[in-house]
Coordinates of C-alpha atoms in Angstrom, one line a residue:
X398 CA 0.0 0.0 0.0
X399 CA 1.4 3.4 -1.0
X400 CA 1.8 5.9 1.8
X401 CA 3.6 9.2 2.3
X402 CA 3.9 11.9 4.9
X403 CA 5.6 15.3 5.4
X404 CA 8.6 15.4 7.9
X405 CA 9.9 18.8 9.1
X406 CA 13.6 18.2 9.6
X407 CA 16.0 20.5 11.3
X408 CA 18.6 19.4 8.7
X409 CA 16.4 20.7 5.9
X410 CA 15.8 24.0 7.6
X411 CA 19.6 24.4 8.2
X412 CA 20.3 23.6 4.6
X413 CA 17.9 26.2 3.5
X414 CA 19.5 28.8 5.7
X415 CA 23.0 27.9 4.4
X416 CA 22.0 28.0 0.8
X417 CA 20.1 31.3 1.2
X418 CA 23.3 32.8 2.7
X419 CA 25.3 31.5 -0.3
X420 CA 22.7 32.9 -2.7
X421 CA 22.8 36.3 -0.9
X422 CA 26.6 36.4 -1.2
X423 CA 26.5 35.4 -4.9
X424 CA 23.9 38.1 -5.6
X425 CA 25.9 40.8 -3.8
X426 CA 29.1 39.8 -5.7
X427 CA 27.3 39.7 -9.0
X428 CA 25.5 43.1 -8.5
X429 CA 28.8 44.8 -7.5
X430 CA 30.6 43.3 -10.4
X431 CA 27.8 44.1 -12.8
X432 CA 26.9 47.7 -11.8
X433 CA 30.3 49.4 -11.9
X434 CA 30.4 50.8 -15.4
X435 CA 27.2 52.0 -16.9
X436 CA 23.9 53.5 -15.9
X437 CA 22.0 50.9 -17.9
X438 CA 23.6 48.2 -15.8
X439 CA 22.6 50.0 -12.6
X440 CA 19.0 49.8 -13.8
X441 CA 19.4 46.1 -14.2
X442 CA 20.8 46.0 -10.7
X443 CA 17.6 47.4 -9.4
X444 CA 15.6 44.7 -11.3
X445 CA 17.8 41.9 -10.0
X446 CA 17.6 43.1 -6.4
X447 CA 13.8 43.3 -6.8
X448 CA 13.7 39.8 -8.0
X449 CA 15.8 38.6 -5.2
X450 CA 13.6 40.4 -2.6
X451 CA 10.6 38.7 -4.1
X452 CA 12.3 35.4 -3.6
X453 CA 13.1 36.2 0.1
X454 CA 9.5 37.3 0.7
X455 CA 8.3 34.0 -0.9
X456 CA 10.7 32.1 1.4
X457 CA 9.4 33.9 4.5
X458 CA 5.8 33.3 3.5
X459 CA 6.1 29.5 2.9
X460 CA 7.6 29.1 6.4
X461 CA 4.5 30.7 7.8
X462 CA 2.2 27.9 6.6
X463 CA 0.7 26.2 9.6
X464 CA -1.8 23.4 10.1
X465 CA -4.5 24.2 12.7
X466 CA -4.7 22.3 15.9
X467 CA -8.1 20.6 16.4
X468 CA -10.1 20.8 19.7
X469 CA -12.3 17.8 20.6
X470 CA -15.4 19.8 19.6
X471 CA -13.9 20.7 16.2
X472 CA -12.9 17.0 15.6
X473 CA -16.5 15.9 16.4
X474 CA -17.9 18.5 14.0
X475 CA -15.6 17.3 11.2
X476 CA -16.4 13.7 11.8
X477 CA -20.1 14.5 11.4
X478 CA -19.6 16.0 7.9
X479 CA -20.7 13.9 4.9
X480 CA -17.7 13.6 2.6
X481 CA -18.3 12.7 -1.0
X482 CA -15.5 11.8 -3.4
X483 CA -16.2 12.7 -7.1
X484 CA -14.3 10.4 -9.6
X485 CA -14.6 11.3 -13.3
X486 CA -13.2 8.6 -15.5
X487 CA -12.3 8.8 -19.2
X488 CA -10.1 6.3 -21.0
X489 CA -8.2 5.6 -17.8
X490 CA -5.9 2.6 -17.3
X491 CA -7.9 0.1 -15.3
X492 CA -4.8 -0.6 -13.1
X493 CA -4.5 3.0 -12.0
X494 CA -8.3 3.3 -11.5
X495 CA -8.4 0.3 -9.2
X496 CA -5.3 1.4 -7.3
X497 CA -7.1 4.7 -6.5
X498 CA -10.4 3.1 -5.6
X499 CA -8.6 0.7 -3.2
X500 CA -7.0 3.7 -1.5
X501 CA -10.4 5.2 -0.7
X502 CA -11.3 2.1 1.3
X503 CA -8.1 2.2 3.3
X504 CA -8.5 5.6 4.8
X505 CA -8.1 6.4 8.5
X506 CA -11.3 8.5 8.1
X507 CA -13.5 6.7 5.5
X508 CA -15.4 8.8 2.9
X509 CA -19.2 8.6 3.3
X510 CA -19.8 8.2 -0.4
X511 CA -17.9 7.8 -3.6
X512 CA -19.5 8.7 -7.0
X513 CA -17.8 7.4 -10.2
X514 CA -18.8 8.7 -13.6
X515 CA -17.5 7.0 -16.7
X516 CA -17.5 9.9 -19.2
X517 CA -18.0 7.8 -22.4
X518 CA -14.7 5.9 -22.3
X519 CA -13.8 4.1 -25.5
X520 CA -10.7 2.2 -24.4
X521 CA -12.4 0.0 -21.7
X522 CA -15.8 -0.6 -20.1
X523 CA -14.3 -1.2 -16.7
X524 CA -16.7 -4.1 -16.1
X525 CA -14.4 -6.1 -13.9
X526 CA -13.3 -3.0 -11.9
X527 CA -16.9 -2.0 -11.4
X528 CA -18.0 -5.4 -10.1
X529 CA -15.1 -5.5 -7.7
X530 CA -15.7 -1.9 -6.5
X531 CA -19.4 -2.2 -5.8
X532 CA -18.8 -5.3 -3.7
X533 CA -15.8 -3.9 -1.8
X534 CA -17.6 -0.5 -1.2
X535 CA -20.7 -2.3 0.2
X536 CA -18.5 -4.4 2.4
X537 CA -16.8 -1.3 3.8
X538 CA -20.1 0.6 4.3
X539 CA -19.3 3.3 1.8
X540 CA -22.3 4.4 -0.3
X541 CA -21.5 4.5 -4.0
X542 CA -22.8 5.1 -7.5
X543 CA -21.4 4.3 -10.9
X544 CA -22.8 6.1 -13.9
X545 CA -21.9 5.7 -17.6
X546 CA -22.8 8.8 -19.6
X547 CA -22.1 10.2 -23.0
X548 CA -18.8 12.0 -23.3
X549 CA -19.2 15.6 -22.2
X550 CA -15.9 16.4 -20.5
X551 CA -14.5 16.3 -17.0
X552 CA -16.7 19.1 -15.6
X553 CA -19.9 17.5 -16.9
X554 CA -18.8 14.2 -15.4
X555 CA -18.3 15.8 -12.0
X556 CA -21.7 17.5 -12.3
X557 CA -23.4 14.1 -12.8
X558 CA -21.7 13.0 -9.6
X559 CA -22.8 16.2 -7.7
X560 CA -26.4 15.7 -8.8
X561 CA -26.6 12.3 -7.0
X562 CA -24.9 13.4 -3.8
X563 CA -27.2 16.1 -2.4
X564 CA -26.3 14.9 1.1
X565 CA -22.7 15.9 0.9
X566 CA -21.2 18.6 3.1
X567 CA -17.7 18.4 1.6
X568 CA -16.8 17.4 -2.0
X569 CA -13.4 15.8 -2.5
X570 CA -12.4 16.1 -6.1
X571 CA -9.8 13.8 -7.6
X572 CA -8.6 12.3 -10.9
X573 CA -9.2 8.8 -12.1
X574 CA -5.5 7.9 -11.4
X575 CA -5.4 9.5 -7.9
X576 CA -4.2 7.2 -5.1
X577 CA -4.7 8.7 -1.7
X578 CA -2.2 8.2 1.2
X579 CA -4.0 6.4 4.0
X580 CA -4.7 9.6 6.1
X581 CA -5.4 11.9 3.2
X582 CA -9.2 12.2 3.8
X583 CA -8.7 12.8 7.5
X584 CA -6.0 15.4 7.0
X585 CA -7.7 17.3 4.2
X586 CA -10.7 17.9 6.5
X587 CA -8.7 19.6 9.3
X588 CA -8.5 23.1 7.8
X589 CA -12.3 23.1 7.5
X590 CA -12.4 23.6 11.3
X591 CA -12.0 27.3 10.4
X592 CA -15.4 28.5 9.2
X593 CA -13.9 30.9 6.6
X594 CA -12.0 28.1 4.8
X595 CA -13.8 27.3 1.6
X596 CA -11.3 24.9 -0.1
X597 CA -8.3 22.9 0.8
X598 CA -5.5 21.7 -1.5
X599 CA -3.6 18.5 -0.9
X600 CA 0.0 17.7 -2.0
X601 CA 0.4 15.7 -5.2
X602 CA 3.4 13.4 -5.9
X603 CA 4.2 11.0 -8.7
X604 CA 3.2 7.4 -8.5
X605 CA 5.6 6.5 -11.3
X606 CA 8.5 8.7 -10.2
X607 CA 11.0 6.0 -11.0
X608 CA 9.8 5.5 -14.6
X609 CA 12.5 7.7 -16.2
X610 CA 14.3 11.0 -15.6
X611 CA 11.5 13.1 -17.1
X612 CA 9.1 11.9 -14.4
X613 CA 11.7 12.4 -11.7
X614 CA 12.4 16.0 -12.8
X615 CA 8.6 16.6 -13.2
X616 CA 8.0 15.2 -9.7
X617 CA 10.8 17.4 -8.2
X618 CA 9.5 20.5 -9.9
X619 CA 5.9 19.8 -9.1
X620 CA 6.4 19.1 -5.4
X621 CA 8.7 22.1 -4.9
X622 CA 6.1 24.4 -6.5
X623 CA 3.5 23.1 -4.1
X624 CA 5.7 23.3 -1.0
X625 CA 7.1 26.8 -1.9
X626 CA 4.7 28.8 -4.1
X627 CA 1.5 27.3 -2.8
X628 CA 2.6 27.1 0.8
X629 CA 3.3 30.8 0.7
X630 CA -0.1 31.5 -0.7
X631 CA -1.7 29.2 1.9
X632 CA -0.1 31.2 4.7
X633 CA -2.5 34.1 3.9
X634 CA -5.4 32.0 2.8
X635 CA -4.9 32.7 -0.9
X636 CA -4.1 29.5 -2.7
X637 CA -4.5 30.2 -6.4
X638 CA -5.0 26.7 -7.8
X639 CA -6.0 23.5 -6.1
X640 CA -4.5 20.4 -7.7
X641 CA -7.0 18.2 -9.6
X642 CA -5.8 14.9 -8.1
X643 CA -6.8 16.0 -4.6
X644 CA -8.8 19.0 -3.4
X645 CA -11.7 19.5 -1.0
X646 CA -14.5 22.1 -1.1
X647 CA -17.4 23.0 1.0
X648 CA -20.4 21.6 -1.0
X649 CA -22.0 25.0 -1.5
X650 CA -19.0 26.2 -3.4
X651 CA -19.6 23.7 -6.2
X652 CA -23.4 23.4 -6.0
X653 CA -24.1 27.2 -6.1
X654 CA -21.8 27.7 -9.1
X655 CA -22.6 24.5 -11.1
X656 CA -24.3 26.4 -13.9
X657 CA -21.4 28.8 -14.6
X658 CA -18.9 25.9 -14.0
X659 CA -20.4 23.9 -16.8
X660 CA -20.8 26.9 -19.2
X661 CA -17.5 28.8 -18.9
X662 CA -16.4 30.4 -22.2
X663 CA -13.4 32.4 -23.3
X664 CA -13.4 34.4 -26.5
X665 CA -16.6 32.7 -27.5
X666 CA -15.3 29.1 -27.0
X667 CA -16.3 26.7 -24.3
X668 CA -13.4 26.0 -21.8
X669 CA -12.8 22.3 -21.2
X670 CA -9.8 22.5 -19.0
X671 CA -8.6 24.4 -15.9
X672 CA -11.5 23.1 -13.9
X673 CA -9.6 23.0 -10.6
X674 CA -8.5 26.6 -10.8
X675 CA -12.1 27.8 -11.6
X676 CA -13.4 25.9 -8.5
X677 CA -10.6 27.6 -6.5
X678 CA -11.7 31.0 -7.8
X679 CA -15.2 30.3 -6.7
X680 CA -13.9 29.4 -3.2
X681 CA -11.7 32.6 -3.1
X682 CA -14.8 34.7 -3.7
X683 CA -16.3 33.3 -0.6
X684 CA -13.4 33.0 1.9
X685 CA -10.1 31.4 2.4
X686 CA -8.3 28.9 0.2
X687 CA -5.6 26.9 1.9
X688 CA -3.3 24.0 1.5
X689 CA -2.9 20.9 3.8
X690 CA 0.7 19.6 3.4
X691 CA -0.2 16.4 5.3
X692 CA -2.9 15.4 2.8
X693 CA -0.9 13.6 0.1
X694 CA -2.0 12.0 -3.1
X695 CA -0.1 9.9 -5.7
X696 CA -0.9 10.4 -9.3
X697 CA 0.6 9.3 -12.7
X698 CA 2.9 11.8 -14.3
X699 CA 3.6 11.9 -18.1
X700 CA 6.4 9.5 -19.1
X701 CA 6.9 10.9 -22.6
X702 CA 7.8 14.4 -23.7
X703 CA 4.8 14.6 -26.1
X704 CA 2.4 13.9 -23.3
X705 CA 4.1 16.3 -20.9
X706 CA 4.2 19.1 -23.4
X707 CA 0.5 18.8 -24.1
X708 CA -0.3 18.8 -20.4
X709 CA 2.0 21.8 -19.7
X710 CA 0.4 23.8 -22.6
X711 CA -3.0 23.0 -21.2
X712 CA -1.9 24.4 -17.8
X713 CA -0.4 27.5 -19.3
X714 CA -3.5 28.3 -21.4
X715 CA -5.7 27.7 -18.4
X716 CA -3.5 29.9 -16.3
X717 CA -3.8 32.7 -18.8
X718 CA -7.6 32.5 -18.9
X719 CA -7.8 32.3 -15.1
X720 CA -5.5 35.4 -14.8
X721 CA -8.2 37.4 -16.7
X722 CA -10.9 36.1 -14.5
X723 CA -9.0 36.8 -11.3
X724 CA -8.4 40.4 -12.3
X725 CA -12.0 40.8 -13.2
X726 CA -13.8 39.0 -10.4
X727 CA -11.5 39.1 -7.3
X728 CA -11.7 42.0 -5.0
X729 CA -8.5 44.0 -4.4
X730 CA -9.3 43.7 -0.7
X731 CA -8.3 40.0 -0.9
X732 CA -4.6 38.9 -0.7
X733 CA -5.2 36.6 -3.6
X734 CA -5.6 39.6 -5.9
X735 CA -2.2 41.0 -5.0
X736 CA -0.4 37.7 -4.9
X737 CA -1.6 37.1 -8.4
X738 CA -0.3 40.6 -9.5
X739 CA 3.0 39.8 -7.7
X740 CA 3.4 36.6 -9.7
X741 CA 3.1 38.5 -13.0
X742 CA 5.6 41.0 -11.8
X743 CA 8.0 38.3 -10.9
X744 CA 7.6 36.7 -14.3
X745 CA 8.2 40.0 -16.1
X746 CA 11.3 40.7 -14.0
X747 CA 12.6 37.3 -14.7
X748 CA 12.1 37.8 -18.4
X749 CA 13.9 41.2 -18.3
X750 CA 16.9 39.7 -16.5
X751 CA 17.1 36.8 -18.9
X752 CA 16.9 38.9 -22.0
X753 CA 19.5 41.3 -20.7
X754 CA 22.0 38.7 -19.7
X755 CA 21.7 36.5 -22.7
X756 CA 21.0 39.0 -25.5
X757 CA 21.8 42.7 -24.6
X758 CA 25.0 42.2 -22.7
X759 CA 26.8 39.8 -25.2
X760 CA 25.5 41.4 -28.4
X761 CA 25.2 45.1 -27.5
X762 CA 27.9 45.6 -24.9
X763 CA 30.1 42.6 -26.0
X764 CA 30.4 41.5 -22.4
X765 CA 29.6 38.2 -20.8
X766 CA 27.8 38.2 -17.4
X767 CA 29.9 37.2 -14.5
X768 CA 30.0 33.5 -13.6
X769 CA 28.6 34.1 -10.2
X770 CA 25.4 35.5 -11.9
X771 CA 24.9 32.1 -13.6
X772 CA 25.3 30.3 -10.3
X773 CA 22.5 32.1 -8.5
X774 CA 19.6 30.3 -10.1
X775 CA 21.1 26.9 -9.2
X776 CA 21.7 28.0 -5.6
X777 CA 18.2 29.3 -5.3
X778 CA 16.9 26.1 -6.9
X779 CA 18.8 23.8 -4.5
X780 CA 17.5 25.9 -1.6
X781 CA 13.9 25.6 -2.6
X782 CA 14.4 21.9 -3.7
X783 CA 15.3 20.9 -0.1
X784 CA 11.6 21.1 0.6
X785 CA 11.3 18.0 -1.7
X786 CA 13.2 16.0 0.8
X787 CA 10.6 16.7 3.5
X788 CA 8.1 14.2 1.8
X789 CA 8.8 10.7 3.0
X790 CA 7.5 7.9 0.8
X791 CA 6.9 4.3 1.7
X792 CA 8.1 3.1 -1.7
X793 CA 11.4 5.1 -1.9
X794 CA 14.5 5.5 0.3
X795 CA 15.8 8.9 1.2
X796 CA 19.0 8.4 -0.8
X797 CA 16.9 7.9 -3.9
X798 CA 15.0 11.1 -3.3
X799 CA 18.4 12.8 -2.7
X800 CA 19.5 11.7 -6.1
X801 CA 16.4 13.3 -7.6
X802 CA 17.1 16.5 -5.6
X803 CA 20.6 16.6 -7.1
X804 CA 19.0 16.8 -10.5
X805 CA 17.7 20.3 -9.7
X806 CA 20.0 21.9 -12.4
X807 CA 18.1 19.8 -15.0
X808 CA 14.8 21.2 -13.8
X809 CA 16.2 24.7 -13.8
X810 CA 17.6 24.4 -17.3
X811 CA 14.3 22.9 -18.5
X812 CA 12.3 25.7 -16.9
X813 CA 14.6 28.4 -18.5
X814 CA 14.5 26.9 -22.0
X815 CA 11.8 24.5 -23.2
X816 CA 9.2 25.4 -20.5
X817 CA 9.8 29.1 -21.0
X818 CA 9.0 28.7 -24.7
X819 CA 5.9 26.5 -24.0
X820 CA 4.7 29.1 -21.4
X821 CA 4.7 32.0 -23.8
X822 CA 3.3 29.8 -26.6
X823 CA 0.5 28.8 -24.2
X824 CA -0.2 32.4 -23.4
X825 CA -0.4 33.4 -27.0
X826 CA -2.6 30.4 -27.9
X827 CA -4.9 30.5 -24.9
X828 CA -8.0 30.6 -27.1
X829 CA -7.4 26.9 -27.9
X830 CA -9.6 25.6 -25.1
X831 CA -9.7 21.8 -25.9
X832 CA -8.4 19.2 -23.5
X833 CA -6.0 17.5 -26.0
X834 CA -5.2 14.2 -24.3
X835 CA -6.5 10.6 -23.8
X836 CA -8.5 10.5 -27.0
X837 CA -6.7 7.2 -27.9
X838 CA -6.7 5.8 -24.4
X839 CA -4.5 6.2 -21.3
X840 CA -1.0 7.5 -21.9
X841 CA 0.4 6.0 -18.7
X842 CA -0.5 2.5 -17.5
X843 CA -0.1 0.3 -14.5
X844 CA -0.4 -3.5 -14.3
X845 CA -3.5 -4.2 -12.3
X846 CA -2.6 -5.0 -8.7
X847 CA -4.1 -7.9 -6.7
X848 CA -6.3 -6.3 -4.1
X849 CA -5.8 -7.2 -0.4
X850 CA -9.5 -6.6 0.1
X851 CA -11.5 -9.8 0.0
X852 CA -14.4 -9.7 -2.4
X853 CA -17.7 -10.5 -0.8
X854 CA -20.9 -11.5 -2.4
X855 CA -22.2 -8.9 -4.9
X856 CA -24.3 -6.1 -3.4
X857 CA -27.1 -4.3 -5.2
X858 CA -26.2 -1.0 -6.8
X859 CA -27.1 2.0 -4.7
X860 CA -29.5 4.5 -6.2
X861 CA -28.8 8.2 -5.9
X862 CA -31.3 11.0 -5.5
X863 CA -32.6 12.9 -8.5
X864 CA -30.7 15.8 -10.0
X865 CA -31.2 19.1 -8.3
X866 CA -32.8 22.0 -10.1
X867 CA -30.5 24.3 -12.0
X868 CA -30.8 27.8 -13.3
X869 CA -29.6 29.2 -16.6
X870 CA -26.3 31.1 -16.1
X871 CA -24.0 33.2 -18.2
X872 CA -20.6 32.0 -19.4
X873 CA -18.9 33.0 -16.2
X874 CA -21.7 34.2 -13.9
X875 CA -22.6 33.5 -10.4
X876 CA -26.0 31.8 -10.4
X877 CA -28.6 32.4 -7.7
X878 CA -27.7 30.2 -4.7
X879 CA -29.6 26.9 -4.3
X880 CA -29.1 25.8 -0.7
X881 CA -29.2 22.1 0.1
X882 CA -29.9 20.3 3.4
X883 CA -26.6 19.9 5.2
X884 CA -25.1 18.8 8.5
X885 CA -22.2 21.2 8.1
X886 CA -22.1 23.2 11.5
X887 CA -20.8 26.2 9.7
X888 CA -23.3 26.2 6.9
X889 CA -25.3 29.2 8.1
X890 CA -22.2 31.3 8.3
X891 CA -20.9 30.7 4.8
X892 CA -24.3 30.9 3.3
X893 CA -24.9 34.4 4.5
X894 CA -22.3 37.2 4.3
X895 CA -18.9 36.6 2.7
X896 CA -16.5 38.5 4.9
X897 CA -12.8 38.4 4.7

């Protein structure tokens, strides 16, 4: 059984301090060497110092991330919540699907219901997996439904699941290849003890991290982004994007916005991707969006460059669209608005420094940048990358993770070259709003595992309630709230006035 947990080590903290000091020294040395001759260089000095200060602020913020301590009363209230897991499936590998479903039944806090929607898959009918699941779920006392619908996209598949789970207080969204660590459900509920928390992001790591070096570097980059960028955002309740493989929302966040969620358009075209960031935006409009670093999920990462590049382009296009929506719909009174603006500023400063160092200096002034300037990104990368070592996995020794951490220069070079090109290409082509993957079946597969759960006699399928009423909504509008019966003790608070 796969498991993982976060371990805060004094060694990692000391390593961060040492590398930050080294980066500060290198920055000072480079600035002094680079700003001695010309006024134009002194202007670049200001840009570089600004970029470094942004990095220091980011470092300070992600160390402020804290997980709330539960009182006995809060724990009882969380235990009383009905947690529903929504599982959209489209051309998924049966092995990964079953691995994820098994993980739901091995939780320290069991979900109350799991709703699976096969969104018109053409590569498999999942008959064997479905028969096993319905028996295993009935044995475990977990209510379930399994729908097969015409292909309409991930959002519509999730909506089908929402419509048969009107009793839910918390929706836990995931992907069809998500495999939860044994305490993931229990841990992701903890931040909801704060009434203003509307959504919680978990930490996503690669199931197949030893497949090849592309997956290793992707896992390194992805985990560091979550434990640095998103941890800093979480410290002020302003997580920008919840990861699709594991995220939790108060049920009203999804139900009240279901119409606009299904009908989002950009430049007159329906948006099929970036569902997780849109749900996060809905949550930001109501209250706090945070991360729970102790709720960990395994997921399959791309093993081929063609698959990875399509996924990354989809992310960049979705990020561009979501940037427009944030500036339009978020209040400047919320930290998320200014964090979003700061990220764009950081990206612009980075581009300025890169263009100056690689183009202006060599070809205009006929001078190469000092060597210490080239060392800075790698020092900063290694400092941030130490957070990667704080995730302890059951299927990997620490020395194997250290080997991956040593590959940080590969991740940095990749980010400064190919990913930089893909990022700008994605921004310029953001009007292409199709999903772009899995049309010919799963792109990553796993041999079906033999379950340790005994298969009891078949249980009858569980029927769900009828679909709730829905109202017509604009492409990105906020429909009139439709409140559902709930056992959520904070429901009256977050159904009334949204206060920061």
